[in-house]
Short mmCIF file of C-alpha atoms in Angstrom, two decimals:
data_model
loop_
_atom_site.label_atom_id
_atom_site.label_comp_id
_atom_site.label_asym_id
_atom_site.label_seq_id
_atom_site.Cartn_x
_atom_site.Cartn_y
_atom_site.Cartn_z
CA MET H 996 0.77 -8.53 51.14
CA GLU H 997 0.33 -11.97 49.60
CA THR H 998 -3.07 -10.96 48.24
CA ALA H 999 -1.43 -8.07 46.40
CA ILE H 1000 1.31 -10.35 45.06
CA SER H 1001 -1.29 -12.84 43.83
CA SER H 1002 -3.15 -10.05 42.05
CA CYS H 1003 0.09 -8.94 40.39
CA LEU H 1004 0.89 -12.49 39.29
CA LYS H 1005 -2.60 -12.88 37.87
CA ALA H 1006 -2.40 -9.59 35.98
CA CYS H 1007 1.08 -10.36 34.64
CA THR H 1008 -0.01 -13.78 33.41
CA MET H 1009 -3.07 -12.37 31.67
CA LEU H 1010 -0.86 -9.87 29.86
CA ILE H 1011 1.73 -12.51 28.99
CA MET H 1012 -0.90 -14.74 27.40
CA ASN H 1013 -1.53 -12.06 24.77
CA LEU H 1014 2.10 -12.04 23.63
CA PRO H 1015 3.66 -14.03 20.75
CA ALA H 1016 4.65 -17.61 21.58
CA ASP H 1017 8.37 -16.91 22.08
CA ASP H 1018 7.63 -14.03 24.42
CA ILE H 1019 5.16 -16.17 26.36
CA ARG H 1020 7.90 -18.75 26.85
CA HIS H 1021 10.48 -16.28 28.11
CA ARG H 1022 8.13 -14.29 30.33
CA LEU H 1023 6.60 -17.34 32.01
CA VAL H 1024 10.09 -18.63 32.75
CA GLU H 1025 10.94 -15.28 34.34
CA LEU H 1026 7.73 -15.43 36.36
CA CYS H 1027 8.03 -19.05 37.49
CA GLN H 1028 11.77 -19.64 37.97
CA PRO H 1029 12.03 -17.68 41.25
CA ILE H 1030 9.06 -19.65 42.60
CA ILE H 1031 10.77 -22.93 41.71
CA GLU H 1032 13.95 -21.82 43.44
CA ARG H 1033 12.18 -20.71 46.61
CA LEU H 1034 10.07 -23.86 46.81
CA GLN H 1035 13.18 -25.99 46.36
CA MET H 1036 14.79 -24.09 49.23
CA VAL H 1037 11.79 -24.85 51.43
CA LEU H 1038 11.85 -28.53 50.48
CA THR H 1039 15.53 -28.91 51.33
CA ALA H 1040 15.41 -26.87 54.53
CA THR H 1041 15.24 -28.42 58.00
CA PRO H 1042 13.26 -28.56 60.12
CA VAL H 1043 10.09 -28.76 58.05
CA VAL H 1044 7.56 -26.14 59.13
CA VAL H 1045 3.98 -26.34 57.89
CA ALA H 1046 1.32 -23.84 58.88
CA ASN H 1047 -2.03 -25.02 60.15
CA ASN H 1048 -5.32 -23.15 60.05
CA GLU H 1049 -4.61 -21.34 63.32
CA ASN H 1050 -1.21 -20.18 62.16
CA GLU H 1051 -2.74 -18.81 58.97
CA LYS H 1052 -4.78 -16.36 61.04
CA SER H 1053 -1.83 -15.13 63.06
CA ALA H 1054 0.47 -12.27 62.15
CA ASP H 1055 3.54 -14.36 61.34
CA SER H 1056 6.67 -12.74 60.04
CA TRP H 1057 7.49 -12.89 56.34
CA ALA H 1058 10.44 -15.18 57.12
CA ARG H 1059 8.11 -17.73 58.66
CA ILE H 1060 5.51 -17.45 55.92
CA ALA H 1061 8.16 -17.79 53.21
CA SER H 1062 9.39 -21.00 54.81
CA GLU H 1063 6.04 -22.70 54.23
CA PRO H 1064 5.53 -24.61 50.97
CA ILE H 1065 1.91 -23.61 50.43
CA LEU H 1066 2.88 -19.99 49.77
CA TRP H 1067 4.94 -20.95 46.72
CA ILE H 1068 2.64 -23.76 45.62
CA ASP H 1069 -0.29 -21.35 45.58
CA ARG H 1070 1.66 -18.89 43.46
CA ILE H 1071 2.03 -21.61 40.83
CA ALA H 1072 -1.73 -22.14 40.92
CA THR H 1073 -2.33 -18.39 40.64
CA ILE H 1074 -0.24 -18.22 37.47
CA PHE H 1075 -1.52 -21.33 35.73
CA ARG H 1076 -5.13 -20.60 36.54
CA GLU H 1077 -4.76 -17.79 33.98
CA VAL H 1078 -2.77 -19.78 31.39
CA ARG H 1079 -5.10 -20.62 28.53
CA PRO H 1080 -5.04 -24.14 27.07
CA TRP H 1081 -2.64 -23.96 24.14
CA ASN H 1082 -4.00 -23.88 20.62
CA GLY H 1083 -1.44 -21.86 18.74
CA GLY H 1084 -2.05 -18.89 21.03
CA VAL H 1085 -5.84 -19.11 20.83
CA LEU H 1086 -8.10 -20.22 23.65
CA ARG H 1087 -8.95 -23.86 23.02
CA THR H 1088 -12.62 -24.69 22.62
CA VAL H 1089 -14.52 -27.95 22.31
CA ASN H 1090 -14.61 -27.68 18.51
CA SER H 1091 -11.03 -26.53 17.98
CA SER H 1092 -8.23 -28.91 17.11
CA ASP H 1093 -5.06 -29.17 19.17
CA SER H 1094 -2.10 -27.24 17.87
CA PRO H 1095 0.74 -29.45 16.58
CA ASP H 1096 3.23 -27.02 18.14
CA ALA H 1097 4.43 -27.52 21.69
CA ALA H 1098 2.99 -25.10 24.21
CA PRO H 1099 5.51 -22.32 24.91
CA TRP H 1100 5.42 -23.12 28.62
CA LEU H 1101 5.94 -26.89 28.28
CA ASP H 1102 9.53 -26.81 29.57
CA ILE H 1103 8.86 -24.56 32.56
CA ALA H 1104 5.68 -26.51 33.33
CA THR H 1105 7.75 -29.70 33.43
CA GLU H 1106 10.15 -28.06 35.88
CA LEU H 1107 7.22 -26.93 37.99
CA TYR H 1108 5.79 -30.43 38.02
CA LYS H 1109 9.11 -31.85 39.24
CA VAL H 1110 9.23 -29.55 42.25
CA LEU H 1111 5.53 -30.13 42.97
CA SER H 1112 6.15 -33.88 42.79
CA GLU H 1113 8.94 -33.48 45.32
CA ALA H 1114 6.59 -31.50 47.55
CA LEU H 1115 4.03 -34.31 47.33
CA LYS H 1116 6.70 -36.77 48.38
CA ARG H 1117 8.00 -34.62 51.22
CA TYR H 1118 4.62 -33.67 52.65
CA GLU H 1119 2.51 -36.70 51.76
CA THR H 1120 1.13 -36.90 55.31
CA THR H 1121 0.06 -33.23 55.32
CA ALA H 1122 -3.36 -33.02 53.69
CA ARG H 1123 -3.31 -29.26 53.06
CA VAL H 1124 0.00 -29.33 51.22
CA VAL H 1125 -1.08 -32.31 49.10
CA GLU H 1126 -4.38 -30.60 48.28
CA HIS H 1127 -2.66 -27.41 47.16
CA CYS H 1128 -0.13 -29.40 45.10
CA CYS H 1129 -2.95 -31.25 43.35
CA ARG H 1130 -4.67 -27.98 42.53
CA SER H 1131 -1.51 -26.54 40.96
CA ILE H 1132 -0.89 -29.74 39.00
CA ARG H 1133 -4.49 -29.68 37.80
CA PHE H 1134 -4.07 -26.18 36.36
CA ILE H 1135 -0.79 -27.17 34.70
CA VAL H 1136 -2.33 -30.28 33.11
CA ARG H 1137 -5.31 -28.27 31.93
CA SER H 1138 -3.06 -25.70 30.28
CA LEU H 1139 -1.06 -28.34 28.40
CA GLY H 1140 -3.71 -30.91 27.55
CA VAL H 1141 -2.17 -34.09 26.18
CA GLN H 1142 1.22 -32.36 25.99
CA SER H 1143 1.53 -33.03 29.72
CA ILE H 1144 1.93 -36.75 28.96
CA GLY H 1145 5.65 -36.52 29.75
CA PHE H 1146 4.94 -36.22 33.46
CA VAL H 1147 1.43 -37.67 33.72
CA GLU H 1148 2.68 -41.27 33.74
CA PRO H 1149 5.02 -40.76 36.74
CA LEU H 1150 2.28 -38.64 38.36
CA ILE H 1151 -0.18 -41.53 38.15
CA THR H 1152 2.38 -43.87 39.72
CA GLN H 1153 3.12 -41.41 42.51
CA MET H 1154 -0.56 -40.80 43.23
CA MET H 1155 -1.21 -44.54 43.51
CA ASP H 1156 1.77 -44.97 45.81
CA ILE H 1157 0.82 -42.14 48.17
CA PHE H 1158 -2.89 -42.99 48.12
CA SER H 1159 -2.11 -46.50 49.31
CA ARG H 1160 -0.82 -44.91 52.53
CA GLN H 1161 -2.62 -41.58 52.73
CA GLN H 1162 -6.16 -41.45 51.35
CA HIS H 1163 -6.28 -37.80 50.34
CA SER H 1164 -9.61 -37.01 48.67
CA CYS H 1165 -7.96 -34.50 46.32
CA PHE H 1166 -6.34 -37.44 44.52
CA LEU H 1167 -9.79 -38.70 43.55
CA TYR H 1168 -10.65 -35.41 41.90
CA LEU H 1169 -7.29 -35.15 40.16
CA SER H 1170 -7.77 -38.72 38.93
CA SER H 1171 -11.04 -37.74 37.27
CA ILE H 1172 -9.29 -34.83 35.54
CA LEU H 1173 -6.61 -37.15 34.19
CA VAL H 1174 -9.21 -39.63 32.97
CA ASP H 1175 -11.05 -36.85 31.13
CA GLU H 1176 -7.82 -35.71 29.47
CA TYR H 1177 -6.16 -39.06 28.77
CA GLY H 1178 -8.90 -41.68 28.91
CA GLY H 1179 -8.81 -42.04 25.12
CA MET H 1180 -5.09 -42.85 24.98
CA GLU H 1181 -4.58 -46.61 24.92
CA SER H 1182 -1.05 -46.41 26.33
CA LEU H 1183 -2.32 -44.77 29.52
CA GLN H 1184 -5.58 -46.66 29.94
CA PRO H 1185 -4.09 -49.54 32.02
CA GLY H 1186 -2.47 -47.16 34.49
CA LEU H 1187 -5.58 -45.00 34.72
CA MET H 1188 -7.77 -48.04 35.31
CA ILE H 1189 -5.49 -49.34 38.06
CA MET H 1190 -5.41 -45.90 39.66
CA LEU H 1191 -9.20 -45.64 39.66
CA GLU H 1192 -9.62 -49.19 40.99
CA VAL H 1193 -7.17 -48.58 43.83
CA SER H 1194 -8.85 -45.27 44.62
CA GLN H 1195 -12.32 -46.82 44.65
CA VAL H 1196 -11.30 -49.75 46.86
CA LEU H 1197 -9.49 -47.58 49.39
CA ASP H 1198 -12.27 -45.00 49.33
CA PHE H 1199 -14.78 -47.77 50.07
CA ILE H 1200 -12.64 -49.01 52.97
CA MET H 1201 -12.55 -45.49 54.40
CA CYS H 1202 -16.36 -45.32 54.33
CA VAL H 1203 -16.92 -48.68 56.03
#
């Protein structure tokens, strides 16, 4: 069933991306808001239940599956994998300039980041959840480009904090994405450099 839902989300997003900017904004909110609400319910529920690889292969009930954060986190990734980097409604290319207008999905993307950040905090010891969160965040950052700066700074701080305790390899990859996107911005260079230095030192310690 989830495969069918993912296909529907992908198809809907592809259609939405061909609409005018205002319609893109409204439709993406309609698509994403229920996911935010359900993920928030999972994050505030007790006890915390996280599926492992064996559970994924079993025929769990929908109630059990819906209580796991990865289901909703992956739906965010499914949607934003199809969201084209904003350039006034045109797919951004290497030679195209960034649009001065805010991406229509900036507000809903910020809301999505907040709930993903909370998921990172809640499940920081669970590698699979962290990995799936990082993937969703990566797609969101890619879709916004430098317009994601509003949440990139707290993201960098959170990544450094969690990585000091839990050396998730997905943070290293997400760090490289952030450096590619923001390395040229002087205001973020100190934080990015510290993040990379901490990551390199801890990664070296893990290999020793």
